[in-house]
């Protein structure tokens, strides 16, 4: 048993506690600890991903209690991939927060940031459904504190709405957990996989209810329509670096659906047949359409990006709803793309709002410092989010469209994806031309104004003051990652295809977690004649 697996959870928790106890009055110390900790997290995440790259499944048993009785963390291809995305995202976002000074505009930014990392990393690594709930609550509490960072009535209102929606999801989560435990006697994911498969379809009403409740809970986290109403206000009113960090928050819901509905409730399981293609896929397509229509209708850049998040999650959930190997591969590829594109856009919007006289509103204003560079970066991130060639968004959508060929809803998938892409292009083009092109026109028109008025307009947008470099470095880093994801799309999709193969054949995962090597204890290799043999589960049933 290796202790490296628990470090992505323990390290942020220890850093947060140290900051609160000894560094809360020393901002520079907090900054140093945050950057050092996030750099270390990136190294640890890369090491775990490398270790899992050959298909190895590694577990960590807290207190040396064997599953399913004890708490277990599991590092496989999927969980380490998501932790690596989190580490990359959090380090670049922290650079922006420090460079822009957002971390000094309120109290306890760095501890809350670390607790947020702890909750998200724990959700990715846990092998127990109850502890998934626990980590959801940790990240919920920390995220509320981050949303209202630096105060303001709008932030408090948006944060309250966010908390209420997610508390509703937490309540449903508890109902689902209670139902699962009552029916199976366990909440360990690997153990649940066997016990659910043994339930007679004729007496499975409670399990069906639990599966639907869990899907609703994860849909709230993923902002799937009609449970998406909390997202636009929360993301658009949150501080820029916080909104960028939240780019991976919705992916936690997507991750949970992939994990639970390939391991515990797989596609061929009769008890939950039809849950994916009948409910999840249509709602995902509607979410995609609504999100991109919101992009077209948005009157400010921050709300435009928030609605783009809903649209991109609709795209991810469409791929997941197909529930085949090609669809899940496309979903994992698009998750990384959406995370980087969303973070880049939110950071750029924050920079633009700081340097313009008009803030983030989509309207003409006086020229801003570094306008051409910001415009170029916004253009790159926008075409990536809209799915135009040649960047990763285009490749991700091609993967999703290709995966839909065998779906009964293929025509709907193609129509909605292509139409939503067109709407997104129009929405981003309108916003970009207004914010970055019209100022040049305004500058040309101002040539005849008195020089004092020129100076006044320049002062309003910060001309003459040196703009901080770190925010541009962070935003440029995400744009660079989008380019890298495009260049290395072949190796990346090959890695993700192997990840999906591991998900679709979970024997190694289950045997490693339950310490039963060599036994066929899973509910099959996702073939028509798959059967389940649960020798270990039958021996332990009395204990539960």
XYZ file of C-alpha atoms in Angstrom:
544
model
C 0.000 0.000 0.000
C 1.482 3.322 -1.091
C 0.914 6.533 0.828
C 1.266 8.688 -2.288
C -2.409 8.208 -3.151
C -3.655 10.082 -0.112
C -1.334 13.070 -0.572
C -3.641 14.970 -3.005
C -6.178 14.975 -0.144
C -3.927 15.400 2.889
C -1.499 17.976 1.468
C -4.121 20.703 0.766
C -5.787 20.010 4.120
C -2.512 20.441 6.022
C -1.626 23.572 4.072
C -5.046 25.099 4.753
C -4.742 24.397 8.485
C -1.209 25.828 8.606
C -2.316 28.997 6.810
C -5.190 29.563 9.198
C -3.111 28.925 12.317
C 0.211 30.605 11.561
C 0.042 32.579 8.302
C -3.335 34.311 8.167
C -1.765 37.714 8.847
C 1.122 37.144 6.444
C -0.149 37.239 2.833
C 3.263 36.603 1.307
C 3.714 33.475 3.393
C 0.269 32.270 2.319
C 1.148 32.872 -1.316
C 4.421 31.001 -0.989
C 2.775 28.039 0.733
C -0.013 27.925 -1.856
C 2.311 27.962 -4.843
C 4.685 25.434 -3.292
C 1.827 23.148 -2.338
C 0.167 23.320 -5.749
C 3.490 22.708 -7.504
C 4.010 19.663 -5.288
C 0.455 18.521 -6.029
C 1.183 18.733 -9.746
C 4.260 16.551 -9.308
C 2.344 14.023 -7.204
C -0.558 13.937 -9.681
C 1.838 13.392 -12.581
C 3.499 10.543 -10.683
C 0.178 8.877 -9.893
C -0.944 9.216 -13.515
C 2.333 7.694 -14.695
C 1.937 4.809 -12.245
C -1.603 4.122 -13.474
C -0.744 4.503 -17.167
C 0.011 0.799 -17.581
C -3.374 -0.189 -16.163
C -2.217 -0.632 -12.572
C -4.947 -0.092 -9.956
C -3.490 1.061 -6.626
C -5.446 1.332 -3.398
C -4.949 3.039 -0.053
C -6.738 1.562 2.961
C -7.164 4.136 5.712
C -6.286 2.635 9.068
C -5.367 -0.612 7.242
C -9.054 -1.572 7.265
C -9.801 -3.779 4.297
C -12.644 -2.876 1.944
C -15.616 -2.981 2.037
C -15.454 -2.338 5.789
C -12.896 0.467 5.734
C -12.430 3.666 3.763
C -10.453 3.134 0.591
C -8.912 5.462 -1.995
C -8.355 4.083 -5.480
C -5.911 5.330 -8.116
C -6.711 4.002 -11.578
C -6.425 5.603 -15.008
C -9.632 7.640 -14.670
C -9.129 9.009 -11.154
C -5.472 9.949 -11.740
C -6.368 11.608 -15.051
C -8.896 13.817 -13.284
C -6.512 14.620 -10.411
C -3.860 15.650 -12.949
C -6.347 18.001 -14.634
C -7.167 19.473 -11.229
C -3.492 20.027 -10.390
C -2.744 21.769 -13.684
C -5.836 23.959 -13.403
C -5.312 24.970 -9.779
C -1.660 26.006 -10.230
C -2.377 28.306 -13.183
C -5.453 29.761 -11.487
C -3.419 30.523 -8.360
C -0.879 32.390 -10.476
C -3.698 34.581 -11.766
C -5.162 35.113 -8.292
C -1.799 36.272 -6.964
C -0.912 38.390 -9.981
C -4.279 40.147 -10.065
C -4.428 40.645 -6.294
C -7.717 38.812 -5.897
C -6.313 36.805 -3.007
C -5.921 40.015 -0.961
C -9.443 41.334 -1.525
C -10.941 39.251 1.250
C -9.987 36.952 4.099
C -8.939 33.288 3.990
C -8.753 32.987 0.201
C -5.789 30.600 0.262
C -7.135 28.206 2.955
C -10.506 28.035 1.187
C -8.747 27.393 -2.107
C -6.807 24.511 -0.549
C -9.923 23.021 1.045
C -11.587 23.200 -2.364
C -8.692 21.262 -3.895
C -8.942 18.729 -1.079
C -12.655 18.145 -1.699
C -12.329 17.780 -5.464
C -9.280 15.483 -5.267
C -11.020 13.337 -2.662
C -14.112 13.015 -4.846
C -11.931 11.757 -7.699
C -9.963 9.255 -5.611
C -12.519 7.793 -3.237
C -13.706 4.237 -3.736
C -16.713 4.632 -1.456
C -20.020 6.308 -2.315
C -20.539 7.697 1.184
C -17.127 9.342 1.149
C -17.986 10.752 -2.258
C -20.852 12.494 -0.434
C -18.452 13.696 2.271
C -16.054 15.196 -0.248
C -18.982 16.805 -2.077
C -19.841 18.596 1.157
C -16.240 19.696 1.728
C -16.013 21.277 -1.703
C -19.507 22.770 -1.325
C -18.559 24.609 1.885
C -15.252 25.820 0.484
C -16.807 26.890 -2.812
C -19.407 29.021 -1.053
C -16.663 30.878 0.792
C -14.824 31.423 -2.482
C -17.925 32.669 -4.321
C -18.557 35.401 -1.736
C -14.862 36.293 -1.474
C -14.435 40.089 -1.259
C -18.154 40.506 -0.488
C -20.969 42.322 -2.254
C -24.727 41.818 -2.295
C -24.732 40.157 -5.723
C -22.128 37.614 -4.699
C -23.944 36.784 -1.469
C -27.228 36.360 -3.353
C -25.624 34.157 -6.001
C -23.789 32.162 -3.330
C -26.988 31.596 -1.364
C -28.766 30.330 -4.474
C -25.803 28.077 -5.208
C -25.821 26.609 -1.700
C -29.575 26.007 -1.682
C -29.506 24.102 -4.963
C -26.563 22.004 -3.859
C -28.061 21.321 -0.431
C -31.084 19.946 -2.243
C -28.711 17.705 -4.172
C -27.037 16.662 -0.917
C -30.405 15.695 0.559
C -31.203 13.544 -2.456
C -27.737 12.034 -2.159
C -28.429 10.940 1.414
C -31.758 9.385 0.386
C -29.974 7.477 -2.375
C -27.239 6.282 -0.004
C -29.768 5.124 2.557
C -31.663 3.193 -0.088
C -28.508 1.567 -1.447
C -27.321 0.552 2.017
C -30.705 -0.844 2.967
C -30.767 -3.007 -0.146
C -27.120 -4.084 -0.353
C -25.525 -3.591 3.053
C -22.539 -1.771 1.590
C -21.511 1.564 0.083
C -18.119 0.547 -1.265
C -18.268 0.979 -5.041
C -16.515 -2.285 -5.865
C -18.698 -4.232 -3.434
C -21.828 -2.486 -4.698
C -20.979 -3.588 -8.238
C -21.349 -7.219 -7.233
C -24.315 -6.919 -4.927
C -26.419 -4.814 -7.300
C -25.795 -7.298 -10.109
C -27.179 -10.105 -7.919
C -30.522 -8.390 -7.287
C -33.507 -9.939 -9.047
C -34.886 -7.458 -11.633
C -38.379 -8.268 -10.433
C -37.584 -6.991 -6.926
C -35.404 -4.048 -7.794
C -37.688 -1.046 -7.326
C -35.546 0.420 -4.541
C -32.363 0.047 -6.564
C -34.018 1.775 -9.512
C -35.006 4.651 -7.229
C -31.457 4.901 -5.874
C -29.990 4.912 -9.395
C -32.327 7.706 -10.485
C -31.649 9.739 -7.336
C -27.899 9.443 -7.840
C -28.280 10.557 -11.444
C -30.237 13.608 -10.250
C -27.548 14.435 -7.681
C -24.761 14.233 -10.216
C -26.864 16.173 -12.726
C -27.077 19.032 -10.207
C -23.283 19.042 -9.896
C -22.914 18.896 -13.693
C -25.487 21.687 -14.252
C -27.626 19.483 -16.483
C -30.958 20.974 -17.505
C -33.345 21.486 -15.715
C -31.022 21.541 -12.689
C -28.669 24.182 -14.071
C -30.242 27.393 -12.775
C -27.660 27.907 -10.037
C -24.701 28.077 -12.426
C -25.028 31.338 -14.437
C -25.363 33.581 -11.387
C -22.781 31.705 -9.307
C -20.089 31.596 -11.968
C -20.627 35.091 -13.373
C -20.620 36.759 -9.948
C -17.706 34.789 -8.509
C -14.238 36.382 -8.609
C -12.446 35.614 -11.869
C -9.939 33.058 -10.527
C -12.679 31.342 -8.526
C -14.858 30.987 -11.621
C -11.830 29.591 -13.466
C -11.255 27.015 -10.709
C -14.937 26.111 -10.909
C -14.280 24.982 -14.491
C -13.614 21.552 -13.011
C -16.493 21.626 -10.502
C -19.089 20.565 -13.056
C -16.664 17.860 -14.222
C -16.960 16.281 -10.765
C -20.581 15.485 -11.605
C -19.568 14.093 -14.997
C -16.835 11.991 -13.371
C -19.281 10.587 -10.818
C -21.721 9.560 -13.554
C -18.961 7.846 -15.526
C -17.671 6.028 -12.444
C -20.997 4.926 -10.957
C -22.769 4.094 -14.210
C -19.941 1.978 -15.592
C -19.109 0.208 -12.318
C -22.254 -0.053 -10.180
C -25.009 0.445 -12.798
C -23.368 -0.530 -16.115
C -25.227 -0.182 -19.431
C -26.151 -3.862 -19.756
C -27.602 -4.080 -16.233
C -31.294 -4.892 -16.590
C -32.246 -3.138 -13.357
C -31.366 0.299 -14.754
C -31.834 -0.320 -18.470
C -32.756 2.782 -20.460
C -31.490 5.295 -17.914
C -28.811 6.610 -20.230
C -30.385 6.747 -23.672
C -33.955 7.510 -22.560
C -33.233 10.213 -19.974
C -29.621 11.334 -19.874
C -28.975 11.777 -23.599
C -32.074 13.884 -24.431
C -31.531 16.142 -21.419
C -27.888 16.573 -22.397
C -28.880 17.680 -25.907
C -31.357 20.185 -24.491
C -28.693 21.496 -22.098
C -26.326 21.957 -25.018
C -28.914 23.936 -26.965
C -29.980 26.100 -24.010
C -26.386 26.854 -23.038
C -25.419 28.084 -26.487
C -28.609 30.125 -26.830
C -27.587 31.753 -23.540
C -24.203 32.571 -25.097
C -25.996 34.363 -27.903
C -28.265 36.296 -25.538
C -25.695 37.246 -22.867
C -25.108 40.949 -22.219
C -21.865 40.558 -20.308
C -18.759 38.512 -20.896
C -18.925 36.697 -17.570
C -22.487 35.469 -18.164
C -21.546 34.544 -21.720
C -18.821 32.231 -20.431
C -21.131 30.869 -17.720
C -23.690 29.838 -20.347
C -20.861 28.413 -22.452
C -20.078 26.163 -19.465
C -23.660 24.856 -19.523
C -23.358 24.228 -23.250
C -20.008 22.476 -22.914
C -21.363 20.277 -20.126
C -24.269 19.440 -22.403
C -21.670 18.291 -24.929
C -19.862 16.188 -22.305
C -23.094 14.631 -21.070
C -24.152 13.889 -24.649
C -21.000 11.830 -25.070
C -21.579 10.107 -21.724
C -25.244 9.470 -22.576
C -24.178 7.450 -25.610
C -22.592 5.086 -23.057
C -20.301 3.278 -25.447
C -16.526 3.121 -25.591
C -16.219 5.751 -28.301
C -18.599 8.082 -26.466
C -16.787 7.815 -23.130
C -13.437 8.365 -24.839
C -14.836 11.496 -26.468
C -16.281 12.628 -23.128
C -12.927 12.336 -21.341
C -11.158 14.190 -24.153
C -13.797 16.923 -24.112
C -13.645 17.218 -20.306
C -10.009 18.329 -20.511
C -10.745 20.665 -23.422
C -13.746 22.233 -21.691
C -11.795 22.705 -18.450
C -8.924 24.536 -20.142
C -11.149 26.620 -22.447
C -13.477 27.658 -19.620
C -10.606 28.626 -17.331
C -8.906 30.612 -20.098
C -12.079 32.530 -20.871
C -12.890 33.359 -17.247
C -9.350 34.602 -16.615
C -9.410 36.706 -19.786
C -12.797 38.152 -18.841
C -11.385 39.089 -15.431
C -8.427 40.862 -17.045
C -10.701 42.673 -19.499
C -13.070 43.769 -16.716
C -10.130 45.201 -14.758
C -8.735 47.162 -17.715
C -11.918 48.515 -19.336
C -14.046 51.388 -18.238
C -17.165 49.320 -19.038
C -16.198 46.272 -16.975
C -17.375 42.968 -18.425
C -20.413 44.407 -20.226
C -20.589 43.618 -23.931
C -20.477 47.172 -25.227
C -17.959 49.507 -26.784
C -15.534 51.297 -24.485
C -12.266 53.178 -24.598
C -9.169 51.175 -25.614
C -7.546 49.142 -22.878
C -3.962 48.237 -22.114
C -2.872 45.196 -24.119
C -6.094 45.087 -26.095
C -4.674 43.359 -29.201
C -2.977 40.614 -27.161
C -6.091 40.022 -25.063
C -8.206 39.995 -28.196
C -5.990 37.376 -29.800
C -6.103 35.139 -26.725
C -9.865 35.580 -26.430
C -10.223 34.650 -30.110
C -8.230 31.430 -29.607
C -10.177 30.427 -26.488
C -13.506 31.335 -28.111
C -12.971 29.265 -31.253
C -11.886 26.372 -29.026
C -15.059 26.651 -26.938
C -17.254 27.040 -30.027
C -15.662 23.979 -31.617
C -14.140 25.569 -34.697
C -11.049 24.072 -36.354
C -8.218 23.651 -35.803
C -8.273 23.549 -31.978
C -9.259 20.785 -29.577
C -12.946 21.699 -29.416
C -13.336 20.767 -33.067
C -11.594 17.438 -32.555
C -13.688 16.705 -29.479
C -16.905 17.320 -31.359
C -15.734 15.075 -34.206
C -15.154 12.310 -31.667
C -18.641 12.787 -30.227
C -20.317 12.823 -33.641
C -18.432 9.686 -34.626
C -19.493 7.949 -31.392
C -23.153 8.747 -32.144
C -23.308 6.691 -35.353
C -24.751 3.647 -33.582
C -27.228 5.606 -31.463
C -30.965 5.662 -32.276
C -30.759 9.425 -31.681
C -27.893 9.924 -34.115
C -29.809 12.451 -36.239
C -30.717 14.502 -33.157
C -27.156 14.415 -31.838
C -25.702 15.617 -35.135
C -28.360 18.292 -35.612
C -28.113 19.737 -32.095
C -24.297 19.632 -31.935
C -23.849 21.347 -35.296
C -26.601 23.927 -34.700
C -25.296 24.709 -31.208
C -21.803 25.203 -32.625
C -23.137 27.709 -35.142
C -25.009 29.616 -32.430
C -21.886 29.650 -30.250
C -19.803 31.038 -33.112
C -22.297 33.881 -33.603
C -22.449 34.630 -29.870
C -18.686 34.710 -29.359
C -18.151 36.701 -32.573
C -20.665 39.324 -31.448
C -19.045 39.652 -28.033
C -15.472 39.656 -29.315
C -16.075 42.222 -32.043
C -17.914 44.529 -29.642
C -15.328 44.353 -26.864
C -12.095 44.186 -28.855
C -12.861 45.799 -32.240
C -15.170 48.656 -31.351
C -12.641 50.188 -28.935
C -10.305 50.658 -31.906
C -13.086 52.445 -33.741
C -13.699 54.565 -30.649
C -9.999 55.400 -30.453
C -10.081 56.529 -34.066
C -13.118 58.715 -33.367
C -11.366 60.248 -30.343
C -8.504 61.603 -32.446
C -10.346 64.925 -32.806
C -11.041 65.272 -29.067
C -9.014 67.607 -26.835
C -5.943 66.018 -25.345
C -7.271 66.344 -21.776
C -10.242 64.157 -22.692
C -7.848 61.672 -24.213
C -5.893 61.510 -20.966
C -9.058 61.145 -18.916
C -10.302 58.230 -20.977
C -6.912 56.578 -20.794
C -6.802 56.969 -17.025
C -10.153 55.211 -16.689
C -8.768 52.055 -18.275
C -5.383 52.171 -16.592
C -3.175 53.528 -19.386
C 0.152 54.632 -18.068
C 0.137 51.952 -15.359
C 2.143 48.779 -15.755
C -0.234 45.832 -16.123
C 0.659 42.747 -14.039
C 2.168 39.914 -16.066
C 1.055 36.859 -14.052
C -2.618 37.009 -15.127
C -1.556 37.002 -18.778
C 0.854 34.147 -18.113
C -1.934 32.079 -16.534
C -4.447 32.764 -19.306
C -1.772 32.165 -21.926
C -0.920 28.901 -20.209
C -4.461 27.634 -20.720
C -4.448 28.696 -24.361
C -1.154 26.857 -24.730
C -2.704 23.753 -23.167
C -5.538 23.895 -25.708
C -2.971 24.011 -28.492
C -1.012 21.152 -26.922
C -4.185 19.079 -26.591
C -4.760 19.607 -30.306
C -1.201 18.734 -31.312
C -1.105 15.606 -29.127
C -4.702 14.549 -29.765
C -3.572 11.166 -31.135
C -1.581 9.982 -28.102
C -4.124 11.507 -25.748
C -7.098 9.718 -27.318
C -5.106 6.466 -27.296
C -4.501 6.890 -23.556
C -8.158 7.727 -22.948
C -9.285 4.770 -25.044
C -7.253 2.516 -22.773
C -8.826 4.293 -19.793
C -12.303 3.502 -21.089
C -11.292 -0.123 -21.713
C -10.355 -0.322 -18.033
C -13.721 1.158 -17.082
C -15.623 -1.265 -19.277
C -13.741 -4.250 -17.836
C -13.643 -3.480 -14.113
C -12.432 -6.908 -12.933
C -9.007 -5.546 -11.989
C -10.519 -2.590 -10.127
C -12.912 -4.734 -8.108
C -10.461 -7.531 -7.330
C -7.810 -5.045 -6.218
C -10.199 -3.096 -3.967
C -11.730 -6.224 -2.420
C -8.353 -8.001 -2.283
C -9.532 -10.982 -4.317
C -6.930 -11.269 -7.106
C -7.676 -13.749 -9.865
C -11.388 -14.097 -9.096
C -14.069 -13.112 -11.566
C -16.153 -11.094 -9.150
C -17.430 -8.406 -11.447
C -20.695 -8.326 -13.337
C -18.904 -8.977 -16.570
C -16.828 -7.580 -19.345
C -19.754 -5.716 -20.904
C -20.540 -8.575 -23.248
C -23.921 -10.111 -23.927
C -23.179 -13.324 -21.990
C -21.558 -11.669 -18.954
C -22.300 -13.321 -15.621
C -21.507 -12.465 -12.052
C -19.772 -14.646 -9.498
C -19.523 -13.177 -6.020
C -17.769 -15.678 -3.807
C -16.344 -12.959 -1.545
C -19.641 -11.109 -1.306
C -21.520 -14.295 -0.378
C -19.016 -15.085 2.376
C -19.305 -11.594 3.865
C -23.073 -11.159 3.595
C -23.700 -12.129 7.188
C -21.269 -9.502 8.403
C -23.270 -6.785 6.685
